[in-house]
mmCIF file with all atom_site columns, C-alpha atoms in Angstrom:
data_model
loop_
_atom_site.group_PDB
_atom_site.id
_atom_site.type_symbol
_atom_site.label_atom_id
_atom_site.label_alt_id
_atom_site.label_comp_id
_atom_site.label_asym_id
_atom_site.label_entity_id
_atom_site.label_seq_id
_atom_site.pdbx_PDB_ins_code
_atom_site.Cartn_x
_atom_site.Cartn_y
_atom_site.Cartn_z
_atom_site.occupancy
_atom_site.B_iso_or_equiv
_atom_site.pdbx_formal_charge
_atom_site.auth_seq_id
_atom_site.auth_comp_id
_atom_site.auth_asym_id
_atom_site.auth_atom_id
_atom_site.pdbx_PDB_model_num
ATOM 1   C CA . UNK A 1 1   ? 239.495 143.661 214.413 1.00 0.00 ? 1   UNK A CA 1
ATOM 2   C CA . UNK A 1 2   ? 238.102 146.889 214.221 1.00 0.00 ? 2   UNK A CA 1
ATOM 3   C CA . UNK A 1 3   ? 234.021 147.653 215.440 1.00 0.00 ? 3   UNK A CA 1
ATOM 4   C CA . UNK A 1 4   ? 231.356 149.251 214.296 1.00 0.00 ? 4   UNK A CA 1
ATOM 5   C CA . UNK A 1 5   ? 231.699 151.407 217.625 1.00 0.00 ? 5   UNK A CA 1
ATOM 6   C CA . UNK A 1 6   ? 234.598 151.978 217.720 1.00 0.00 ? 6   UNK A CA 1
ATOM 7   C CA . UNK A 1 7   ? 235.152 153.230 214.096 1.00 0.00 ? 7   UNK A CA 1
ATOM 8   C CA . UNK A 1 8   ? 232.133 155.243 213.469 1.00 0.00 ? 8   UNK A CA 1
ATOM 9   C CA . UNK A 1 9   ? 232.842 156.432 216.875 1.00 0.00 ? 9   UNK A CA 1
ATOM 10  C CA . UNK A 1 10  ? 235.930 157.630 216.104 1.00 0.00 ? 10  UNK A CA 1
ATOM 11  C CA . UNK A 1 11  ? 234.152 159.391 213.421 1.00 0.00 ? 11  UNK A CA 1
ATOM 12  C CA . UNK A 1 12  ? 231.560 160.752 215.401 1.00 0.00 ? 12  UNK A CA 1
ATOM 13  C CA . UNK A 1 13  ? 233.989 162.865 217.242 1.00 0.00 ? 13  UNK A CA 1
ATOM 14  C CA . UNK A 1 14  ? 235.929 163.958 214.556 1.00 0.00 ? 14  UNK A CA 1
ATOM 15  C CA . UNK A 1 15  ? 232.805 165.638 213.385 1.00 0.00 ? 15  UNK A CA 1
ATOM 16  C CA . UNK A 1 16  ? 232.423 166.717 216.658 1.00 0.00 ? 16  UNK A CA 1
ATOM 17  C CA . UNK A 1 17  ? 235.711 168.784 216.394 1.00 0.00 ? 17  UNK A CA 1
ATOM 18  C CA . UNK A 1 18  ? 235.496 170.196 213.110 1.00 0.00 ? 18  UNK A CA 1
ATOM 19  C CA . UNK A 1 19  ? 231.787 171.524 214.060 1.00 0.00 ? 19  UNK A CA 1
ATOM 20  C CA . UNK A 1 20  ? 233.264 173.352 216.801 1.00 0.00 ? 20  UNK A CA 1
ATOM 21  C CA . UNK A 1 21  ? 235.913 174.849 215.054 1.00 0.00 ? 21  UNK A CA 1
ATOM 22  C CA . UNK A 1 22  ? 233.534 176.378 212.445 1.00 0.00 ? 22  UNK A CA 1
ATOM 23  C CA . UNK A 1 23  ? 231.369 177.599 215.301 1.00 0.00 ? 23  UNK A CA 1
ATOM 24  C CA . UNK A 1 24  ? 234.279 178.763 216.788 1.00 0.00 ? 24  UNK A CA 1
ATOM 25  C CA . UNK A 1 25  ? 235.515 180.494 213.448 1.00 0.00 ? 25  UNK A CA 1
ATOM 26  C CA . UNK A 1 26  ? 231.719 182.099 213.477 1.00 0.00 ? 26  UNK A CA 1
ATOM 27  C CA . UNK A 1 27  ? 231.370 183.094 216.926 1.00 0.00 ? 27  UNK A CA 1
ATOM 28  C CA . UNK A 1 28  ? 235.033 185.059 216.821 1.00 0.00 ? 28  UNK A CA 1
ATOM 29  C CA . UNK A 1 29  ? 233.657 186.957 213.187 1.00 0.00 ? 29  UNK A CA 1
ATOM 30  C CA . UNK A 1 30  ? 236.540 185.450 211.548 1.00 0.00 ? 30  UNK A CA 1
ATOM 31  C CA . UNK A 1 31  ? 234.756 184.312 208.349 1.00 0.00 ? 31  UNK A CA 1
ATOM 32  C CA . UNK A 1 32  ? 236.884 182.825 206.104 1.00 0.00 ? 32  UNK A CA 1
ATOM 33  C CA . UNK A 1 33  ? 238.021 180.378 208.550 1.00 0.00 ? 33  UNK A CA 1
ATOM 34  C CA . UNK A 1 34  ? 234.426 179.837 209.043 1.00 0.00 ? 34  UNK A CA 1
ATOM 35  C CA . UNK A 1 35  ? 233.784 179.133 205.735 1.00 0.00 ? 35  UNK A CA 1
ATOM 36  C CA . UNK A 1 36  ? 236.837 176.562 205.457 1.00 0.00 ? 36  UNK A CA 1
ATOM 37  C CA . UNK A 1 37  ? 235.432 175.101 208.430 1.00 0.00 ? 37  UNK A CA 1
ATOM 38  C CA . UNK A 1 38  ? 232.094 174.449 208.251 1.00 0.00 ? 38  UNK A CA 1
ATOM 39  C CA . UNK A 1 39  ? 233.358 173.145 204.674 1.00 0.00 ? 39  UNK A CA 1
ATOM 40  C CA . UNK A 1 40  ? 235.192 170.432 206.432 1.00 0.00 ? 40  UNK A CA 1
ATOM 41  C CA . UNK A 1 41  ? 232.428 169.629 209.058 1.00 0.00 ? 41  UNK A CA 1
ATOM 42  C CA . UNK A 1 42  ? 229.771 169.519 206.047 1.00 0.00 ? 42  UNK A CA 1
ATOM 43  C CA . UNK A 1 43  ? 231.920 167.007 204.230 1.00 0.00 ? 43  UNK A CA 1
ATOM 44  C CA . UNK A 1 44  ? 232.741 164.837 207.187 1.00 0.00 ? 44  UNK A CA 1
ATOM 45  C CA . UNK A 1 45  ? 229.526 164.438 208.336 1.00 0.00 ? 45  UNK A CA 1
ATOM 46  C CA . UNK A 1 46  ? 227.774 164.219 204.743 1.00 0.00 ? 46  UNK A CA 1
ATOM 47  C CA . UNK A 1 47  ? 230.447 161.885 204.352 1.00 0.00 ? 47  UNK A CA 1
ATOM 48  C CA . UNK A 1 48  ? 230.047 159.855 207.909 1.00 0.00 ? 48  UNK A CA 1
ATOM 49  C CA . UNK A 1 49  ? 225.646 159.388 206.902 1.00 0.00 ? 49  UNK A CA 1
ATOM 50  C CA . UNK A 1 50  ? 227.215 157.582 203.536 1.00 0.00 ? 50  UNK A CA 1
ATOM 51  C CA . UNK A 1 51  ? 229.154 155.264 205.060 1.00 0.00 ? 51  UNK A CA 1
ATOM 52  C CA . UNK A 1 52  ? 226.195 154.604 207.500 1.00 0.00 ? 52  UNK A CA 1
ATOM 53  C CA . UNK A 1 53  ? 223.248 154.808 204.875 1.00 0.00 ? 53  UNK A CA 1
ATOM 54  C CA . UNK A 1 54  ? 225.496 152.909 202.159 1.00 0.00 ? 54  UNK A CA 1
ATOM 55  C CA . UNK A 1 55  ? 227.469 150.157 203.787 1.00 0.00 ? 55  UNK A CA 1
ATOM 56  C CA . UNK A 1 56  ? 226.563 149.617 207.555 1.00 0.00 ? 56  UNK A CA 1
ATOM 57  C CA . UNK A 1 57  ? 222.336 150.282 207.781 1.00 0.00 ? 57  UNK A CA 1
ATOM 58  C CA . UNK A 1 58  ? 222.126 147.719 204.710 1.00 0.00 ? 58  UNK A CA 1
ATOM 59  C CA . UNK A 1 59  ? 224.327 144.886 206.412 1.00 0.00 ? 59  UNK A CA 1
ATOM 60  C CA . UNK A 1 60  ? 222.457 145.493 208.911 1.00 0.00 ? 60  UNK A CA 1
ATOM 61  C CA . UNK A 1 61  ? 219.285 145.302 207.502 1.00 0.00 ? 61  UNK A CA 1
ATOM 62  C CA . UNK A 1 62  ? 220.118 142.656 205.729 1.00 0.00 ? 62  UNK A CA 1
ATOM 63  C CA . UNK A 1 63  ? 221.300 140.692 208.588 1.00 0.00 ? 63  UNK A CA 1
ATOM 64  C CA . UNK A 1 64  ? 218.862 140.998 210.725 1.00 0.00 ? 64  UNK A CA 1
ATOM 65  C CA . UNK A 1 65  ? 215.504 141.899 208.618 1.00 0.00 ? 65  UNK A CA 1
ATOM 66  C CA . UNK A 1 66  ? 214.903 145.046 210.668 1.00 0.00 ? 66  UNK A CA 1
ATOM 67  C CA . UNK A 1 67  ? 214.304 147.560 208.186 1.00 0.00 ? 67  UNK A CA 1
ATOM 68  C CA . UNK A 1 68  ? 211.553 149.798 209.544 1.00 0.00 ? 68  UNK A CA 1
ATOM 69  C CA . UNK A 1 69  ? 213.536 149.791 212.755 1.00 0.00 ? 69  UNK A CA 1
ATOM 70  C CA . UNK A 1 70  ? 216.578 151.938 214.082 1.00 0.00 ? 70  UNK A CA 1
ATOM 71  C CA . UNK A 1 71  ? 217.735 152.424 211.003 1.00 0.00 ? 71  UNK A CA 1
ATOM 72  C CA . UNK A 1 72  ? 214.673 153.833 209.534 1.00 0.00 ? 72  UNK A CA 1
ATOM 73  C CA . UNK A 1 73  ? 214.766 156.654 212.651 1.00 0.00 ? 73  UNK A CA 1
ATOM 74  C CA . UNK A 1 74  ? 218.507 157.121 211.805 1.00 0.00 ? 74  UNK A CA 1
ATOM 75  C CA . UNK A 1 75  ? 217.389 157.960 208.390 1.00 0.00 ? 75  UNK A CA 1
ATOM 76  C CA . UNK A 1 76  ? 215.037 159.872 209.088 1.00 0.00 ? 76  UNK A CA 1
ATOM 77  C CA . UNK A 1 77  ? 217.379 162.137 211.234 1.00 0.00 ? 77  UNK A CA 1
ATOM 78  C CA . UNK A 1 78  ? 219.984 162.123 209.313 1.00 0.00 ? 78  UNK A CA 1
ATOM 79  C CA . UNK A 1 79  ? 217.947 164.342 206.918 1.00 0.00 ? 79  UNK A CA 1
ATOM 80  C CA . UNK A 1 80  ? 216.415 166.428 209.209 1.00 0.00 ? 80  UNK A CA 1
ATOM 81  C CA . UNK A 1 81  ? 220.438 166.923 209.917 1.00 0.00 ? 81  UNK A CA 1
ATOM 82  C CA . UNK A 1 82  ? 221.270 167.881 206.360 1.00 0.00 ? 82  UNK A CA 1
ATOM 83  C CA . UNK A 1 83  ? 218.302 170.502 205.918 1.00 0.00 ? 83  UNK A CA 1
ATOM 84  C CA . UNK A 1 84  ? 219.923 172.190 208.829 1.00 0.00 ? 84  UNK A CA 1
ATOM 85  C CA . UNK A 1 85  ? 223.501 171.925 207.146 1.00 0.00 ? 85  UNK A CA 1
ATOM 86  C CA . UNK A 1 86  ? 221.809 173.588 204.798 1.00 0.00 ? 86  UNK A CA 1
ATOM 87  C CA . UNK A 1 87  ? 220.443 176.144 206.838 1.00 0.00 ? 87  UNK A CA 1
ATOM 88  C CA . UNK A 1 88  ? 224.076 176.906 208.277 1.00 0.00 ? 88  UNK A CA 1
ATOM 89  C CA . UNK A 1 89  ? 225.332 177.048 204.828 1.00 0.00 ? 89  UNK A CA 1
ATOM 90  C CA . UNK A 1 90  ? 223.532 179.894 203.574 1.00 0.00 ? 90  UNK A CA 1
ATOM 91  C CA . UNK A 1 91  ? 224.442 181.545 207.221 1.00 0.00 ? 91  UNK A CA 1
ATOM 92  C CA . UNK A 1 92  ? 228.273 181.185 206.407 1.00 0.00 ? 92  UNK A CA 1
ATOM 93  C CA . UNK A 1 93  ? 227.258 182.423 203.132 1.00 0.00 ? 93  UNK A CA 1
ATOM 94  C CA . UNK A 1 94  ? 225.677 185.365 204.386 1.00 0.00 ? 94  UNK A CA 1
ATOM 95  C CA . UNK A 1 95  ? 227.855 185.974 207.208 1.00 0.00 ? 95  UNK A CA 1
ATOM 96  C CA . UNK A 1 96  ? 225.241 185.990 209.599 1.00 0.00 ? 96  UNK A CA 1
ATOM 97  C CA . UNK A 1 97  ? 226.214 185.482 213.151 1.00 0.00 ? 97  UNK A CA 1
ATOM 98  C CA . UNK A 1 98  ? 223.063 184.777 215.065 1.00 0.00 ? 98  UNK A CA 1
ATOM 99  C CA . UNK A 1 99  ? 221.293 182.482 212.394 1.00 0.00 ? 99  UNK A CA 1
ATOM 100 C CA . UNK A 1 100 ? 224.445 180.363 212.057 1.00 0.00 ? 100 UNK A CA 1
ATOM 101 C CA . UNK A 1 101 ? 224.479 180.304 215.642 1.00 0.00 ? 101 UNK A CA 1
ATOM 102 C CA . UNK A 1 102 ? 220.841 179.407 216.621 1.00 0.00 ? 102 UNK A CA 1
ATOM 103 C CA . UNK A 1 103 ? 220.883 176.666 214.208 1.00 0.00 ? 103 UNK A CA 1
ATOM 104 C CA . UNK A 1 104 ? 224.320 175.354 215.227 1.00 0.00 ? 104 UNK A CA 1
ATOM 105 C CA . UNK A 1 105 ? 222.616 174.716 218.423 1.00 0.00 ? 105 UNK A CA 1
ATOM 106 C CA . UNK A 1 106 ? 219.596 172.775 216.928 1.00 0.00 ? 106 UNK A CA 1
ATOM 107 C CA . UNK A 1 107 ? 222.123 170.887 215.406 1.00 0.00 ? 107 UNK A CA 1
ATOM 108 C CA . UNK A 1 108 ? 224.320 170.035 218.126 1.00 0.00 ? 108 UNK A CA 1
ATOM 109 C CA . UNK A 1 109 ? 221.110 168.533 219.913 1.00 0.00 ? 109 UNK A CA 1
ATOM 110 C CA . UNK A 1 110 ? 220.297 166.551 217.332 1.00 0.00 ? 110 UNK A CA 1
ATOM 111 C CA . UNK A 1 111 ? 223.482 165.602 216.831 1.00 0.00 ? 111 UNK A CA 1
ATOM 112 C CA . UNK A 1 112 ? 224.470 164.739 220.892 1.00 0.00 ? 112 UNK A CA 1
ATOM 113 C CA . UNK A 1 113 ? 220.726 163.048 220.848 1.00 0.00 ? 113 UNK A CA 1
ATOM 114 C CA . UNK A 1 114 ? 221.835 160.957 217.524 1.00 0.00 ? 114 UNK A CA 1
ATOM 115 C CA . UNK A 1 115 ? 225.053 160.201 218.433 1.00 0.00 ? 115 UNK A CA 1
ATOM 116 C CA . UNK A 1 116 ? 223.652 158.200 221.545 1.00 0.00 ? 116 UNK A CA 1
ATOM 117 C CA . UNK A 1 117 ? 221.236 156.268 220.418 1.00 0.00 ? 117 UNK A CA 1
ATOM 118 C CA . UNK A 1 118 ? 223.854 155.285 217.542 1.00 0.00 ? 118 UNK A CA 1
ATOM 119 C CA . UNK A 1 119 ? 226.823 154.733 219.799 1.00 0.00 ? 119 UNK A CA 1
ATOM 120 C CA . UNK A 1 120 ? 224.288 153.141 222.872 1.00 0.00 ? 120 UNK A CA 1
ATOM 121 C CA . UNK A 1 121 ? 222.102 151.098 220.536 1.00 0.00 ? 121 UNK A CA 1
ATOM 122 C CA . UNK A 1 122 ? 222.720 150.575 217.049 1.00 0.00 ? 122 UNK A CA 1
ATOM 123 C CA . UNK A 1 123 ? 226.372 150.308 216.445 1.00 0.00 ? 123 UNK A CA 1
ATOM 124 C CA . UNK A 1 124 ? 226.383 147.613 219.471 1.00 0.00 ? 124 UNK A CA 1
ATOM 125 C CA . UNK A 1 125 ? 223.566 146.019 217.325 1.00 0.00 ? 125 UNK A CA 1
ATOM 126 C CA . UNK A 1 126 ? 225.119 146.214 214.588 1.00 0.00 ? 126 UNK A CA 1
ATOM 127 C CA . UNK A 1 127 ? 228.701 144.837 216.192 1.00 0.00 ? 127 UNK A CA 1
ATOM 128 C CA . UNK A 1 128 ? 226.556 141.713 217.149 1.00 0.00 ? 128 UNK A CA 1
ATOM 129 C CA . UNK A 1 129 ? 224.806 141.374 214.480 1.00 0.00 ? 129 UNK A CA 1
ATOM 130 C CA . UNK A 1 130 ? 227.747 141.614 211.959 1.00 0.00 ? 130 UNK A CA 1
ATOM 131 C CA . UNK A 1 131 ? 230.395 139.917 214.212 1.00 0.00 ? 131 UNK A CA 1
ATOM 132 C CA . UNK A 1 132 ? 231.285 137.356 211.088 1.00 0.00 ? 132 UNK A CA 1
ATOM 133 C CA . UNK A 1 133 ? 231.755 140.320 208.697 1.00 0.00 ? 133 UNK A CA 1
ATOM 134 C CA . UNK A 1 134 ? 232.549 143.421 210.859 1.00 0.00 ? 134 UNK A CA 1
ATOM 135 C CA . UNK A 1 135 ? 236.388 143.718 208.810 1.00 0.00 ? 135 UNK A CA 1
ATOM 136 C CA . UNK A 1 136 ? 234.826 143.509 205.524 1.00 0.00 ? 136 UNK A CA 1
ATOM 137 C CA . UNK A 1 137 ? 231.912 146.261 206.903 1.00 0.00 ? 137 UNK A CA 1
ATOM 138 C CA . UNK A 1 138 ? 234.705 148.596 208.169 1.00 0.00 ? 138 UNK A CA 1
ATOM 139 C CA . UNK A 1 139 ? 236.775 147.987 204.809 1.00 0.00 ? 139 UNK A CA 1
ATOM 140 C CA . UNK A 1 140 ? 233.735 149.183 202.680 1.00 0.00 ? 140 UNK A CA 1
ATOM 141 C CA . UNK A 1 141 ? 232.994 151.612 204.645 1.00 0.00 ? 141 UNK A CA 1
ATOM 142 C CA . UNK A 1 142 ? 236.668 152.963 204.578 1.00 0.00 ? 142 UNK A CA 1
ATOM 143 C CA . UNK A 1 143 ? 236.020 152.933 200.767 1.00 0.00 ? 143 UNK A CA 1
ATOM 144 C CA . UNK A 1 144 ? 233.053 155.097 200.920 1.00 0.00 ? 144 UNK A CA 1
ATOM 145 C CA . UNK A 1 145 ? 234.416 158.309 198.711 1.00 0.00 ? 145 UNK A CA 1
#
C-alpha cells in the first residue's frame, strides 16, 4: 500500500528537482534550457496542486468534514504559488535574469514552507483519515491528466 506521504512526497521532490534545474538553466544564461525547464517544473507542479485540489483535499474533506481547515490554507497557497509561476514565466519569456531569480526565491520559500506543513501535517492527516481508501486515493490521483 502506497501513502499519501509517501506518494505526494515523492512528488514534492521531483518538483523540487526540475525547479532547480530551470534555475540552474537561468542562472548559467543558457535560455533555452531554461525555457524547457521551467516548462517541466510548471507542469509538474500545476500538475501535483490537481491531484491535491481534485482527488486528495476532497476525500479528505469529505472524510473528515474539515473544509475551512488545512486544506482551505493549502488552497489558498497554492494560488499565491501559481501567480508567481506566472511571474517566472514572463521572466523566461523575457530572458530576464534577476526577475526570474528574485521570484524563484519567493517561490522556493513558499514552496519549502508548503511542503512542510503538507508533508508534517496534512498528508499524515490525510493517511489517517483515509486509511480504508488510501489505494483507491493514490489510483485517482495517478489518473489525474
Amino acid at each position: 500500500m502506497t501513502t499519501i506521504s509517501d506518494y505526494l512526497g515523492t512528488d514534492h521532490k521531483h518538483c523540487d528537482g526540475l525547479f532547480a534545474a530551470a534555475e540552474e538553466a537561468v542562472a548559467k544564461d543558457n535560455w533555452d534550457d531554461a525555457a524547457t525547464g521551467f516548462r517541466s517544473f510548471y507542469n509538474a507542479l500545476l500538475h501535483h496542486f490537481s491531484m491535491e485540489e481534485e482527488v486528495m483535499f476532497p476525500a479528505f474533506e469529505s472524510r473528515t468534514g474539515m473544509r475551512q481547515g488545512p486544506t482551505a490554507v493549502m488552497r489558498s497557497e497554492h494560488s499565491q504559488m501559481s501567480g508567481l509561476l506566472n511571474r517566472l514565466h514572463d521572466a523566461v519569456t523575457r530572458k530576464d535574469v534577476n526577475a526570474y531569480l528574485g521570484d524563484a526565491d519567493t517561490l522556493l520559500i513558499l514552496m519549502q514552507q508548503h511542503n512542510v506543513k503538507e508533508e508534517q501535517m496534512l498528508y499524515r492527516m490525510a493517511d489517517q483519515a483515509l486509511v480504508s481508501e488510501l489505494d483507491e486515493v493514490v489510483a485517482r490521483m495517478r489518473a489525474v491528466a
